[in-house]
Coordinates of C-alpha atoms in Angstrom, one line a residue:
M141 CA 18.0 -24.2 -6.5
S142 CA 14.8 -24.6 -8.3
T143 CA 11.4 -23.6 -6.9
H144 CA 8.1 -24.4 -8.5
H145 CA 4.9 -22.8 -7.6
T146 CA 2.0 -25.0 -8.2
L147 CA -1.6 -24.1 -8.0
C148 CA -2.8 -23.8 -4.5
L149 CA -5.8 -22.3 -2.8
A150 CA -5.4 -21.9 0.9
V151 CA -6.2 -25.5 1.7
L152 CA -2.7 -26.6 0.7
A153 CA -1.0 -24.3 3.0
S154 CA -0.2 -26.2 6.2
A155 CA 3.2 -27.6 5.0
L156 CA 4.3 -24.1 4.1
A157 CA 3.4 -22.6 7.5
L158 CA 6.7 -23.6 9.1
T159 CA 8.6 -21.9 6.3
A160 CA 6.5 -18.8 6.9
N161 CA 7.2 -18.6 10.6
A162 CA 10.9 -18.9 10.0
S163 CA 10.9 -16.3 7.3
S164 CA 9.2 -13.6 9.3
H165 CA 12.4 -12.9 11.2
S166 CA 15.5 -11.8 9.3
E167 CA 18.6 -13.9 9.5
M168 CA 20.3 -10.7 10.2
E169 CA 18.7 -10.7 13.7
S170 CA 21.4 -10.8 16.3
G171 CA 20.1 -9.0 19.4
T172 CA 21.5 -5.5 19.1
D173 CA 19.5 -2.4 19.7
Y174 CA 19.2 -1.8 16.0
P175 CA 16.0 -2.7 14.2
R176 CA 16.9 -6.1 12.7
Q177 CA 13.5 -7.7 12.2
A178 CA 11.6 -7.3 9.0
L179 CA 7.9 -7.6 10.1
F180 CA 5.2 -7.9 7.5
G181 CA 1.6 -6.8 7.7
D182 CA -1.4 -5.1 6.0
T183 CA -2.5 -1.5 6.8
H184 CA -5.7 -1.6 4.7
V185 CA -8.3 -4.3 5.3
H186 CA -12.1 -4.0 5.0
T187 CA -14.5 -6.6 6.3
G188 CA -18.2 -7.2 5.8
W189 CA -18.7 -4.4 8.3
S190 CA -17.8 -1.8 5.6
A191 CA -20.9 -0.7 3.8
D192 CA -19.7 -1.3 0.3
A193 CA -18.2 -4.7 1.2
G194 CA -21.4 -5.8 2.9
M195 CA -23.4 -4.5 0.0
D196 CA -21.4 -6.8 -2.3
G197 CA -22.2 -9.7 -0.1
A198 CA -19.2 -9.9 2.4
I199 CA -20.1 -11.3 5.8
T200 CA -16.7 -11.6 7.4
S201 CA -16.1 -9.7 10.7
P202 CA -13.0 -8.1 12.1
E203 CA -12.5 -11.2 14.2
D204 CA -12.5 -13.3 11.0
A205 CA -9.9 -11.0 9.5
Y206 CA -7.6 -11.3 12.5
R207 CA -8.0 -15.1 12.6
F208 CA -7.2 -15.4 8.9
A209 CA -4.1 -13.1 9.3
L210 CA -2.9 -15.4 12.1
G211 CA -2.9 -18.3 9.6
Q212 CA -6.1 -19.9 10.8
E213 CA -8.6 -21.4 8.4
V214 CA -11.8 -19.4 7.9
E215 CA -14.7 -19.7 5.6
S216 CA -14.7 -17.1 2.8
N217 CA -17.7 -14.9 1.9
S218 CA -18.5 -17.4 -0.9
G219 CA -18.1 -20.5 1.3
L220 CA -14.6 -21.5 0.3
K221 CA -12.1 -22.8 2.9
A222 CA -9.5 -20.1 3.1
K223 CA -6.1 -20.1 4.7
L224 CA -2.8 -18.3 4.3
S225 CA 0.4 -20.2 3.6
R226 CA 2.0 -18.2 6.5
P227 CA 0.7 -15.7 9.0
F228 CA 1.3 -12.0 9.1
D229 CA 3.4 -10.5 11.9
W230 CA 1.0 -7.6 12.5
F231 CA -2.3 -6.5 11.2
M232 CA -5.2 -4.0 11.3
V233 CA -8.8 -3.7 10.2
T234 CA -9.7 -0.4 8.5
D235 CA -13.4 -0.4 7.9
H236 CA -15.0 2.8 6.6
S237 CA -16.0 5.4 9.1
D238 CA -18.8 6.5 6.7
G239 CA -21.8 4.4 7.4
M240 CA -20.0 2.4 10.1
G241 CA -22.5 0.1 11.7
T242 CA -25.3 0.5 9.1
I243 CA -24.8 -2.4 6.8
N244 CA -25.7 -5.0 9.4
E245 CA -28.9 -3.0 10.0
I246 CA -29.8 -3.1 6.3
V247 CA -29.1 -6.8 6.1
A248 CA -31.2 -7.4 9.2
G249 CA -34.1 -5.4 7.8
N250 CA -34.1 -2.8 10.5
P251 CA -37.6 -1.2 10.2
E252 CA -36.1 2.3 10.4
M253 CA -33.8 1.5 7.5
M254 CA -36.6 -0.2 5.5
E255 CA -38.7 2.9 5.5
N256 CA -36.3 4.2 2.8
D257 CA -37.0 2.7 -0.6
I258 CA -33.3 2.8 -1.7
L259 CA -32.2 0.9 1.3
K260 CA -35.0 -1.5 0.9
R261 CA -33.9 -2.1 -2.7
F262 CA -30.3 -2.5 -1.5
K263 CA -31.4 -5.2 0.9
A264 CA -33.1 -7.1 -1.9
A265 CA -30.0 -6.8 -4.1
I266 CA -27.8 -8.3 -1.3
E267 CA -30.2 -11.2 -0.9
E268 CA -30.1 -11.8 -4.7
G269 CA -26.3 -11.6 -4.7
G270 CA -24.0 -11.8 -7.9
E271 CA -24.3 -9.0 -10.3
A272 CA -27.3 -7.4 -8.5
A273 CA -25.2 -7.1 -5.3
A274 CA -22.2 -5.9 -7.2
S275 CA -24.2 -3.2 -9.0
A276 CA -25.8 -2.1 -5.7
K277 CA -22.3 -1.8 -4.3
S278 CA -21.2 0.4 -7.2
E279 CA -24.3 2.5 -6.9
L280 CA -23.6 3.0 -3.2
I281 CA -20.1 4.2 -4.0
R282 CA -21.4 6.6 -6.6
M283 CA -24.0 8.0 -4.2
Q284 CA -21.4 8.5 -1.5
S285 CA -19.1 10.2 -4.1
N286 CA -21.9 12.6 -5.1
G287 CA -23.2 13.3 -1.6
E288 CA -26.5 11.5 -2.3
L289 CA -26.5 8.9 0.5
P290 CA -29.8 8.3 2.4
E291 CA -29.9 10.2 5.7
E292 CA -30.3 6.9 7.5
I293 CA -26.8 5.8 6.5
M294 CA -25.2 9.1 7.6
D295 CA -26.8 9.0 11.1
P296 CA -23.9 8.7 13.6
K297 CA -26.0 6.8 16.1
W298 CA -25.1 3.5 14.4
M299 CA -21.4 4.0 14.7
K300 CA -20.8 3.8 18.4
S301 CA -21.5 0.0 18.9
A302 CA -19.6 -1.0 15.7
W303 CA -16.5 1.1 16.7
E304 CA -16.5 -0.4 20.2
K305 CA -16.6 -3.9 18.7
T306 CA -13.8 -3.0 16.3
I307 CA -11.6 -1.9 19.2
E308 CA -12.5 -5.0 21.2
A309 CA -11.4 -7.2 18.3
A310 CA -8.1 -5.4 17.9
E311 CA -7.4 -5.6 21.6
K312 CA -8.4 -9.3 21.8
Y313 CA -5.9 -10.4 19.1
N314 CA -3.0 -8.2 20.1
E315 CA -0.2 -10.4 21.4
P316 CA 2.9 -8.3 22.0
G317 CA 6.0 -10.2 20.8
Q318 CA 4.0 -12.5 18.6
F319 CA 1.3 -10.7 16.6
S320 CA 0.6 -7.0 16.9
T321 CA -2.7 -5.4 16.0
F322 CA -3.8 -1.8 15.6
I323 CA -7.0 0.2 16.2
A324 CA -7.7 1.9 12.9
Y325 CA -10.3 3.0 10.5
E326 CA -10.6 4.5 7.0
W327 CA -11.7 8.1 6.3
T328 CA -13.2 7.7 2.9
V329 CA -13.2 11.0 0.9
N330 CA -14.6 10.7 -2.6
S331 CA -14.6 14.4 -3.4
D332 CA -16.1 16.0 -6.5
G333 CA -17.9 12.9 -7.6
G334 CA -15.3 10.1 -6.9
D335 CA -11.9 11.7 -6.5
N336 CA -10.3 9.1 -4.2
L337 CA -8.6 10.9 -1.3
H338 CA -9.0 8.1 1.3
R339 CA -6.8 7.9 4.4
N340 CA -6.3 5.1 6.8
V341 CA -6.1 6.5 10.4
I342 CA -3.9 4.3 12.7
F343 CA -3.7 4.7 16.4
R344 CA -0.5 3.9 18.4
D345 CA -2.8 3.5 21.5
G346 CA -5.1 1.0 23.1
A347 CA -8.7 1.1 23.9
D348 CA -8.2 3.4 26.9
K349 CA -7.3 6.3 24.6
A350 CA -8.7 5.4 21.1
G351 CA -12.0 4.5 22.7
Q352 CA -12.4 8.1 23.8
V353 CA -13.3 9.2 20.3
L354 CA -15.5 8.2 17.5
P355 CA -14.0 8.1 14.0
L356 CA -14.2 11.2 11.8
T357 CA -16.5 10.8 8.8
T358 CA -16.6 12.7 5.5
F359 CA -20.2 13.7 6.4
V360 CA -18.4 16.1 8.8
T361 CA -15.6 17.2 6.5
Q362 CA -13.7 16.1 3.3
D363 CA -10.8 18.5 3.9
S364 CA -7.6 16.6 4.9
Y365 CA -6.4 19.6 6.9
K366 CA -9.4 19.2 9.1
L367 CA -8.6 15.5 9.5
W368 CA -5.1 16.5 10.7
Q369 CA -6.7 19.0 13.1
W370 CA -8.9 16.2 14.4
M371 CA -5.8 14.0 14.9
A372 CA -4.0 16.8 16.8
E373 CA -7.0 17.3 19.0
Y374 CA -7.1 13.6 19.7
E375 CA -3.5 13.7 20.8
K376 CA -4.0 16.7 23.0
K377 CA -7.1 15.2 24.6
T378 CA -5.7 11.7 25.3
G379 CA -1.9 12.0 25.2
G380 CA -1.9 9.4 22.5
Q381 CA -0.5 9.3 19.0
V382 CA -2.1 8.7 15.6
L383 CA -0.9 8.8 12.0
A384 CA -2.7 8.6 8.6
I385 CA -1.7 6.8 5.4
P386 CA -3.2 8.2 2.1
H387 CA -4.4 5.7 -0.4
N388 CA -2.7 5.2 -3.7
G389 CA -3.7 8.4 -5.6
N390 CA -4.1 6.9 -9.0
M391 CA -7.9 7.4 -8.8
S392 CA -7.9 10.9 -7.3
N393 CA -8.1 12.6 -10.7
G394 CA -5.1 14.8 -9.9
R395 CA -6.0 15.7 -6.3
M396 CA -3.8 13.5 -4.1
F397 CA -0.7 15.6 -4.6
E398 CA -2.2 18.8 -5.9
L399 CA -0.1 21.9 -5.3
Q400 CA -2.7 23.7 -3.2
Q401 CA -4.9 23.0 -0.2
F402 CA -8.2 21.1 -0.5
D403 CA -10.2 24.3 -0.8
G404 CA -8.0 25.7 -3.5
S405 CA -6.1 28.1 -1.4
A406 CA -2.3 28.3 -1.5
M407 CA -0.2 26.0 0.7
T408 CA 1.1 27.5 3.9
K409 CA 4.1 26.4 6.0
E410 CA 1.7 25.4 8.8
W411 CA -0.4 23.2 6.3
A412 CA 2.8 21.6 5.0
E413 CA 4.0 20.9 8.6
M414 CA 0.7 19.2 9.4
R415 CA 0.8 17.0 6.3
A416 CA 4.4 16.1 6.9
K417 CA 3.7 15.2 10.6
Y418 CA 0.5 13.2 10.3
E419 CA 1.1 11.5 6.9
P420 CA 4.6 9.9 7.1
L421 CA 3.8 7.1 4.5
Y422 CA 2.1 6.7 1.2
E423 CA 0.4 3.6 -0.3
L424 CA 2.3 2.8 -3.5
T425 CA 0.4 -0.3 -4.5
Q426 CA -2.7 -2.2 -3.7
I427 CA -5.4 -4.2 -5.5
K428 CA -6.5 -1.2 -7.5
G429 CA -3.1 -0.8 -9.1
Q430 CA 0.0 1.2 -8.4
S431 CA 0.8 4.9 -7.7
E432 CA 4.6 4.7 -7.7
S433 CA 5.3 5.9 -11.2
H434 CA 3.6 6.3 -14.6
P435 CA 5.2 5.8 -18.0
S436 CA 3.9 9.2 -19.2
L437 CA 5.8 10.9 -16.3
S438 CA 8.9 8.6 -16.4
P439 CA 9.3 7.7 -20.2
N440 CA 12.9 6.6 -19.7
D441 CA 12.0 4.1 -16.9
E442 CA 11.5 0.8 -18.6
F443 CA 9.7 -0.6 -15.5
A444 CA 7.3 2.2 -14.9
D445 CA 4.5 0.5 -16.9
W446 CA 2.9 -1.9 -14.4
D447 CA -0.5 -2.4 -12.8
L448 CA -1.9 0.9 -14.2
W449 CA -5.4 2.0 -13.2
D450 CA -5.4 5.4 -15.0
R451 CA -8.7 5.7 -16.8
G452 CA -10.5 7.9 -14.3
N453 CA -11.5 8.3 -10.6
L454 CA -13.4 5.8 -8.4
I455 CA -16.5 6.1 -10.5
L456 CA -14.5 6.3 -13.7
K457 CA -15.1 10.0 -14.2
P458 CA -12.4 10.9 -16.8
K459 CA -9.3 12.5 -15.7
P460 CA -8.8 16.3 -16.4
E461 CA -5.9 17.0 -18.6
G462 CA -2.6 17.0 -16.7
A463 CA -4.1 15.2 -13.7
I464 CA -1.7 12.3 -13.7
Q465 CA 1.3 14.3 -12.6
Y466 CA -0.4 14.9 -9.2
E467 CA -1.2 11.3 -8.5
Y468 CA 2.1 9.4 -8.4
W469 CA 4.7 9.1 -5.5
R470 CA 7.8 9.7 -7.5
E471 CA 6.5 12.9 -9.0
A472 CA 5.3 14.1 -5.5
L473 CA 8.7 13.3 -4.1
K474 CA 10.2 15.6 -6.7
N475 CA 7.7 18.4 -6.2
G476 CA 8.2 18.1 -2.4
L477 CA 11.8 19.1 -2.9
R478 CA 10.8 22.2 -4.8
I479 CA 8.1 23.1 -2.3
K480 CA 10.6 22.9 0.6
E481 CA 12.7 25.5 -1.2
E482 CA 9.7 27.8 -1.2
L483 CA 8.0 27.1 2.2
G484 CA 10.9 25.6 4.2
V485 CA 8.9 22.4 4.7
N486 CA 8.4 19.4 2.4
P487 CA 4.8 18.2 2.7
F488 CA 5.3 15.2 0.5
Q489 CA 8.3 13.6 2.4
Q490 CA 6.5 10.3 2.6
G491 CA 7.9 6.8 2.9
A492 CA 6.9 3.6 1.3
N493 CA 3.7 1.7 2.2
A494 CA 1.8 -1.0 0.4
A495 CA -1.4 -2.8 1.4
T496 CA -4.3 -4.8 -0.1
D497 CA -7.5 -2.7 0.3
T498 CA -9.3 -6.0 0.3
H499 CA -13.1 -5.8 1.0
T500 CA -13.4 -9.5 1.8
G501 CA -11.7 -9.5 5.2
L502 CA -9.1 -11.9 3.6
S503 CA -5.7 -10.3 3.1
T504 CA -4.2 -12.3 0.2
P505 CA -1.4 -10.5 -1.7
D506 CA -0.4 -13.9 -3.0
E507 CA -0.7 -14.7 -6.7
D508 CA -1.5 -18.4 -6.2
N509 CA -3.9 -17.7 -3.3
F510 CA -5.7 -14.5 -4.3
Y511 CA -9.3 -13.9 -3.0
G512 CA -9.9 -10.6 -4.8
K513 CA -11.2 -7.2 -3.7
F514 CA -14.9 -8.1 -3.2
K515 CA -16.9 -11.2 -2.5
T516 CA -18.2 -11.3 -6.1
V517 CA -14.6 -11.8 -7.3
E518 CA -13.5 -14.5 -4.9
P519 CA -12.0 -17.5 -6.7
R520 CA -14.2 -18.8 -9.5
A521 CA -13.8 -19.4 -13.2
E522 CA -15.6 -16.3 -14.4
R523 CA -14.2 -13.7 -12.0
W524 CA -11.6 -12.4 -14.5
D525 CA -14.4 -11.1 -16.7
F526 CA -16.7 -9.8 -13.9
P527 CA -17.3 -6.0 -13.7
L528 CA -15.4 -5.1 -10.5
L529 CA -16.3 -1.4 -10.5
E530 CA -19.1 0.0 -12.6
G531 CA -18.5 3.6 -13.7
I532 CA -20.4 6.2 -15.6
D533 CA -19.4 5.0 -19.0
S534 CA -17.2 2.0 -18.5
N535 CA -16.1 -0.6 -15.9
Y536 CA -12.9 -1.9 -14.3
M537 CA -13.0 -5.7 -14.9
G538 CA -12.0 -8.4 -12.5
W539 CA -8.7 -9.3 -14.4
E540 CA -7.4 -5.8 -13.7
Q541 CA -7.1 -6.4 -10.0
A542 CA -3.5 -6.7 -8.7
A543 CA -2.8 -9.3 -6.0
S544 CA -0.9 -6.6 -4.0
G545 CA 0.6 -5.4 -1.6
V546 CA 2.3 -5.8 1.7
M547 CA 4.5 -3.6 3.9
G548 CA 7.7 -4.6 5.7
V549 CA 8.7 -2.7 8.8
W550 CA 12.2 -2.5 10.4
A551 CA 11.1 -2.5 14.1
T552 CA 13.0 -3.2 17.3
E553 CA 10.4 -5.7 18.4
N554 CA 7.0 -7.1 17.4
T555 CA 4.8 -4.7 19.4
R556 CA 2.1 -2.2 18.5
E557 CA 4.3 0.6 19.7
A558 CA 7.6 -0.4 18.1
I559 CA 5.9 -1.0 14.7
W560 CA 4.0 2.3 14.8
D561 CA 7.2 4.1 15.7
A562 CA 8.9 2.5 12.7
M563 CA 6.1 3.7 10.5
A564 CA 6.4 7.2 11.9
R565 CA 10.1 7.4 11.2
K566 CA 9.5 5.8 7.7
E567 CA 11.7 2.8 8.2
T568 CA 9.5 0.8 5.9
F569 CA 9.5 -0.8 2.5
A570 CA 6.6 -1.7 0.2
T571 CA 6.2 -4.8 -2.0
S572 CA 3.7 -5.9 -4.6
G573 CA 3.1 -9.0 -2.5
P574 CA 6.2 -11.1 -1.9
R575 CA 7.9 -10.8 1.5
M576 CA 11.3 -9.9 0.1
E577 CA 13.5 -7.9 2.5
V578 CA 15.2 -4.6 1.6
R579 CA 17.8 -2.6 3.4
F580 CA 19.0 0.8 2.4
F581 CA 21.5 3.1 4.2
G582 CA 23.0 6.4 3.2
G583 CA 26.1 8.3 4.5
F584 CA 29.4 9.8 3.6
D585 CA 31.8 7.3 5.1
Y586 CA 30.7 3.9 3.8
S587 CA 33.1 1.6 1.9
E588 CA 32.4 -1.6 -0.1
E589 CA 33.9 -3.5 2.8
D590 CA 30.9 -2.6 4.9
L591 CA 28.9 -5.0 2.7
T592 CA 30.9 -8.0 4.0
G593 CA 30.6 -7.4 7.8
D594 CA 27.7 -6.5 10.0
L595 CA 25.9 -4.3 7.3
V596 CA 23.2 -3.2 9.8
A597 CA 25.6 -2.0 12.4
A598 CA 27.7 -0.2 9.8
G599 CA 24.6 1.3 8.2
Y600 CA 23.4 2.9 11.5
D601 CA 26.9 3.7 12.8
K602 CA 28.1 5.6 9.8
G603 CA 24.9 6.9 8.2
V604 CA 21.1 6.9 8.2
P605 CA 18.5 4.3 7.3
M606 CA 15.7 4.5 4.8
G607 CA 13.2 7.2 5.6
A608 CA 15.8 9.6 7.1
N609 CA 17.4 12.9 6.1
L610 CA 21.0 13.1 5.1
S611 CA 22.5 16.5 5.6
A612 CA 25.4 17.9 3.7
N613 CA 28.8 17.0 5.2
G614 CA 30.5 20.3 4.4
N615 CA 33.2 19.0 2.1
N616 CA 31.1 18.5 -1.1
K617 CA 31.7 14.7 -0.9
A618 CA 29.1 12.6 -2.7
P619 CA 27.0 10.4 -0.4
T620 CA 27.4 6.6 -0.6
F621 CA 24.7 4.0 -0.1
L622 CA 24.5 0.4 1.1
I623 CA 21.9 -1.8 -0.4
A624 CA 20.8 -5.3 0.6
A625 CA 17.9 -7.3 -0.7
K626 CA 16.8 -10.9 0.1
K627 CA 14.3 -12.9 -1.8
D628 CA 11.0 -14.2 -0.3
P629 CA 11.6 -18.0 0.3
E630 CA 8.1 -18.6 -1.2
S631 CA 8.6 -16.5 -4.3
G632 CA 10.9 -15.8 -7.2
N633 CA 14.6 -15.0 -7.2
L634 CA 15.8 -11.5 -7.6
D635 CA 16.5 -9.9 -11.0
R636 CA 18.1 -6.6 -10.0
A637 CA 18.3 -3.8 -7.4
Q638 CA 18.1 -0.2 -8.7
V639 CA 18.5 3.3 -7.1
I640 CA 16.0 5.9 -8.2
K641 CA 17.2 9.5 -7.8
G642 CA 15.1 12.7 -8.0
W643 CA 16.4 16.2 -7.7
V644 CA 15.8 19.9 -8.2
D645 CA 18.2 22.0 -10.2
D646 CA 19.2 25.6 -9.7
S647 CA 16.3 26.8 -11.9
G648 CA 13.7 24.9 -9.9
E649 CA 13.2 22.2 -12.5
T650 CA 12.8 18.6 -11.3
H651 CA 14.6 15.5 -12.7
E652 CA 14.9 11.8 -12.2
K653 CA 17.3 9.0 -13.1
V654 CA 17.3 5.2 -12.6
F655 CA 20.6 3.4 -11.9
D656 CA 21.0 -0.3 -12.1
V657 CA 23.3 -1.0 -9.1
V658 CA 23.5 -4.8 -8.7
W659 CA 22.0 -7.7 -10.6
S660 CA 22.0 -11.4 -11.0
G661 CA 24.1 -13.4 -13.5
E662 CA 26.8 -12.3 -15.8
R663 CA 24.9 -9.6 -17.7
K664 CA 26.5 -6.4 -18.7
I665 CA 25.1 -2.9 -19.4
G666 CA 24.6 -2.5 -23.2
D667 CA 25.5 0.3 -25.5
D668 CA 22.0 1.6 -25.0
G669 CA 22.7 2.0 -21.3
K670 CA 20.2 -0.8 -20.4
L671 CA 20.8 -4.1 -18.6
P672 CA 19.5 -7.0 -20.6
A673 CA 16.4 -8.8 -19.4
V674 CA 17.0 -11.6 -16.8
G675 CA 15.0 -14.2 -18.8
N676 CA 11.7 -15.9 -18.2
T677 CA 11.1 -19.5 -17.0
V678 CA 7.3 -19.3 -16.6
N679 CA 5.5 -22.3 -18.1
M680 CA 2.3 -20.9 -19.6
E681 CA 0.6 -24.3 -19.6
T682 CA 1.2 -25.2 -16.0
A683 CA 1.7 -21.8 -14.2
E684 CA 5.0 -23.1 -12.9
Y685 CA 8.4 -21.3 -12.9
S686 CA 11.9 -22.1 -12.0
N687 CA 14.4 -20.2 -9.8
S688 CA 17.2 -21.4 -12.1
I689 CA 17.7 -17.7 -13.0
G690 CA 18.1 -14.7 -10.7
A691 CA 19.7 -14.5 -7.3
A692 CA 18.6 -15.2 -3.7
E693 CA 20.3 -12.1 -2.4
L694 CA 21.7 -8.9 -3.9
M695 CA 24.1 -6.6 -2.1
G696 CA 25.5 -3.4 -3.6
Y697 CA 27.3 -0.2 -3.0
F698 CA 26.3 3.0 -4.8
T699 CA 27.9 6.4 -5.2
D700 CA 25.9 9.1 -7.1
P701 CA 28.0 9.8 -10.2
S702 CA 26.2 13.1 -10.9
F703 CA 26.0 14.4 -7.3
D704 CA 25.8 18.2 -6.9
P705 CA 26.1 19.3 -3.3
D706 CA 23.9 22.3 -3.8
Q707 CA 20.9 20.4 -5.2
P708 CA 18.3 18.8 -2.9
A709 CA 17.7 15.2 -3.8
F710 CA 16.1 11.9 -2.8
Y711 CA 17.2 8.3 -3.4
Y712 CA 15.2 5.1 -3.0
V713 CA 15.7 1.5 -4.0
R714 CA 13.6 -0.6 -6.3
V715 CA 14.1 -4.4 -6.3
L716 CA 12.7 -6.5 -9.1
E717 CA 12.0 -10.3 -9.1
I718 CA 12.4 -12.5 -12.0
P719 CA 9.2 -13.0 -14.1
T720 CA 6.6 -15.2 -12.3
P721 CA 2.9 -16.1 -12.9
R722 CA 0.3 -13.5 -12.3
W723 CA -2.9 -14.6 -10.4
T724 CA -4.7 -14.6 -13.8
L725 CA -2.4 -17.3 -15.1
Y726 CA -3.0 -19.4 -12.0
D727 CA -6.8 -18.9 -12.5
K728 CA -6.5 -19.7 -16.3
V729 CA -4.8 -23.1 -15.5
R730 CA -6.8 -23.9 -12.4
F731 CA -10.2 -23.3 -14.0
D732 CA -9.2 -24.2 -17.6
V733 CA -10.5 -20.9 -19.0
S734 CA -9.5 -18.8 -22.0
M735 CA -8.5 -15.2 -21.6
P736 CA -7.9 -12.6 -24.3
D737 CA -4.4 -11.2 -25.1
E738 CA -5.1 -8.0 -23.2
V739 CA -5.1 -9.9 -19.9
P740 CA -1.5 -10.0 -18.4
L741 CA -0.5 -13.4 -17.3
V742 CA 3.2 -12.9 -16.2
H743 CA 4.8 -10.0 -14.3
Q744 CA 7.8 -9.0 -12.2
E745 CA 7.0 -8.5 -8.6
R746 CA 8.9 -5.7 -6.9
A747 CA 9.8 -3.9 -3.7
F748 CA 10.5 -0.2 -2.9
S749 CA 12.4 1.2 0.1
S750 CA 11.4 4.5 1.7
P751 CA 13.7 7.2 0.3
I752 CA 16.7 8.9 1.9
W753 CA 16.5 12.7 1.4
Y754 CA 19.7 14.7 0.9
T755 CA 19.6 18.3 2.0
P756 CA 22.3 20.9 1.0
E757 CA 23.7 23.2 3.6
D758 CA 21.7 26.5 4.1

């Protein structure tokens, strides 16, 4: 089979919509009680109602975002006709709680706002647009990061109406069984001058419960422990349920997974329990790069070097020495094992999430249909060279954006409650954009024959799914794992599926190892222990590729060859696609522009399962 991706902005999408609807339900679906549907959605979407997005010129509303997610055509912030090639299965809008409801007042020239010279200047910048608006947006972020926002923006009186309308939009578009929406917001901590510790707060409930509270802002607290206390108080007051997903930590300057509490005090068991309860997932990848692994932390992992944003925090304040080790998921998973040995609780037992963090209201983790992070980097010839984020001494440029990511959820049905429950039990997988499907089960009684029958039934009957704990079986037998991955019908074939293991030894030192488990073609592991590259069919002149290499599905069986029953460990799956065009190559061809060699044009999309954690006997 050969698949060619040609250049297409959303206007070309209608013919692909049928494929999309069909692909949103796994072919493994057969009507048992097991979760058999991979449902895809975005947990991180800002509209023009977020202050920084609106400052940059975005005008989309939450309703626009939902209509776009449903596959309807909407007008982008820069006037383009925008449409997805296929709808999402579920969706949410996570506008900032800080300054909620204020941007519309600034744009409208509210007299109370215009008494402040800074806000008056911001209004003029929005009206001028382009670099003036983008600079005003970056200035706003720096002011929020340094606690210098005008008092008018921090006044909570503007929030109530905007929150009510946010809830109304979520309820209006929630169609159980067809398209599930969530009431949500972002708690936007930029501590110590831009250390990104943002969390998306997601309710399981409807307006009757979520409408009883106003979102927590960082004007009240920047301490995540106090956020968890706020969440606990919400649950006690309403009987509802709420969880939070931390942003990718690559711009936290070492604070996302620091080995202490926010105020510098030592971790406690109660603190660890609160984090483990209220933050079941972690955002591995989004437009601002990835936080799964870093080549300096995983020098033996040949695929750790991808979509790196590691030059500083949100305002490009340089990283302190040693900060990177506390920003990445894999390292946190390893540290979590060690902390559990000390406290009895693992605070970093977090599953896999990916989302876009778009600030356009248009969720587009598609390389050939990428609308960028802000209005000023929506599709146009010059966007690759436009200053996306202006820092203290340097900028992040438009070409550094990643058209990422999306999360798949193994839910029993497409409802708000079933999908939220799947998130809470970490039965999720993250991808850099394509809707490939990943299954991962662990147990002690699997055999290779389980790959040929009803893999899902065998997986649940004999073991545990991704996101779960696997306790020692008492006979020192090594666990076995079932792996299944299926390509996205609209994307590249699969290169390989790997298992990544992390563990703690008897002296408390952490380790990791990457295993190639199953791959396409007739390749063999070389003397250097590495699997040869799958090849590359990307045409650099036309931005087309061929699925003449790779495989549509990969299924594998894995037994840990170095298993020690006394060592705590985790295992997760990484699936790689064959090389395909990056959004920059589509832009290069579409707009006939030249780009310097530093701009990556080809990449390998990927997916990550939530881990399975192995716990020795006490």
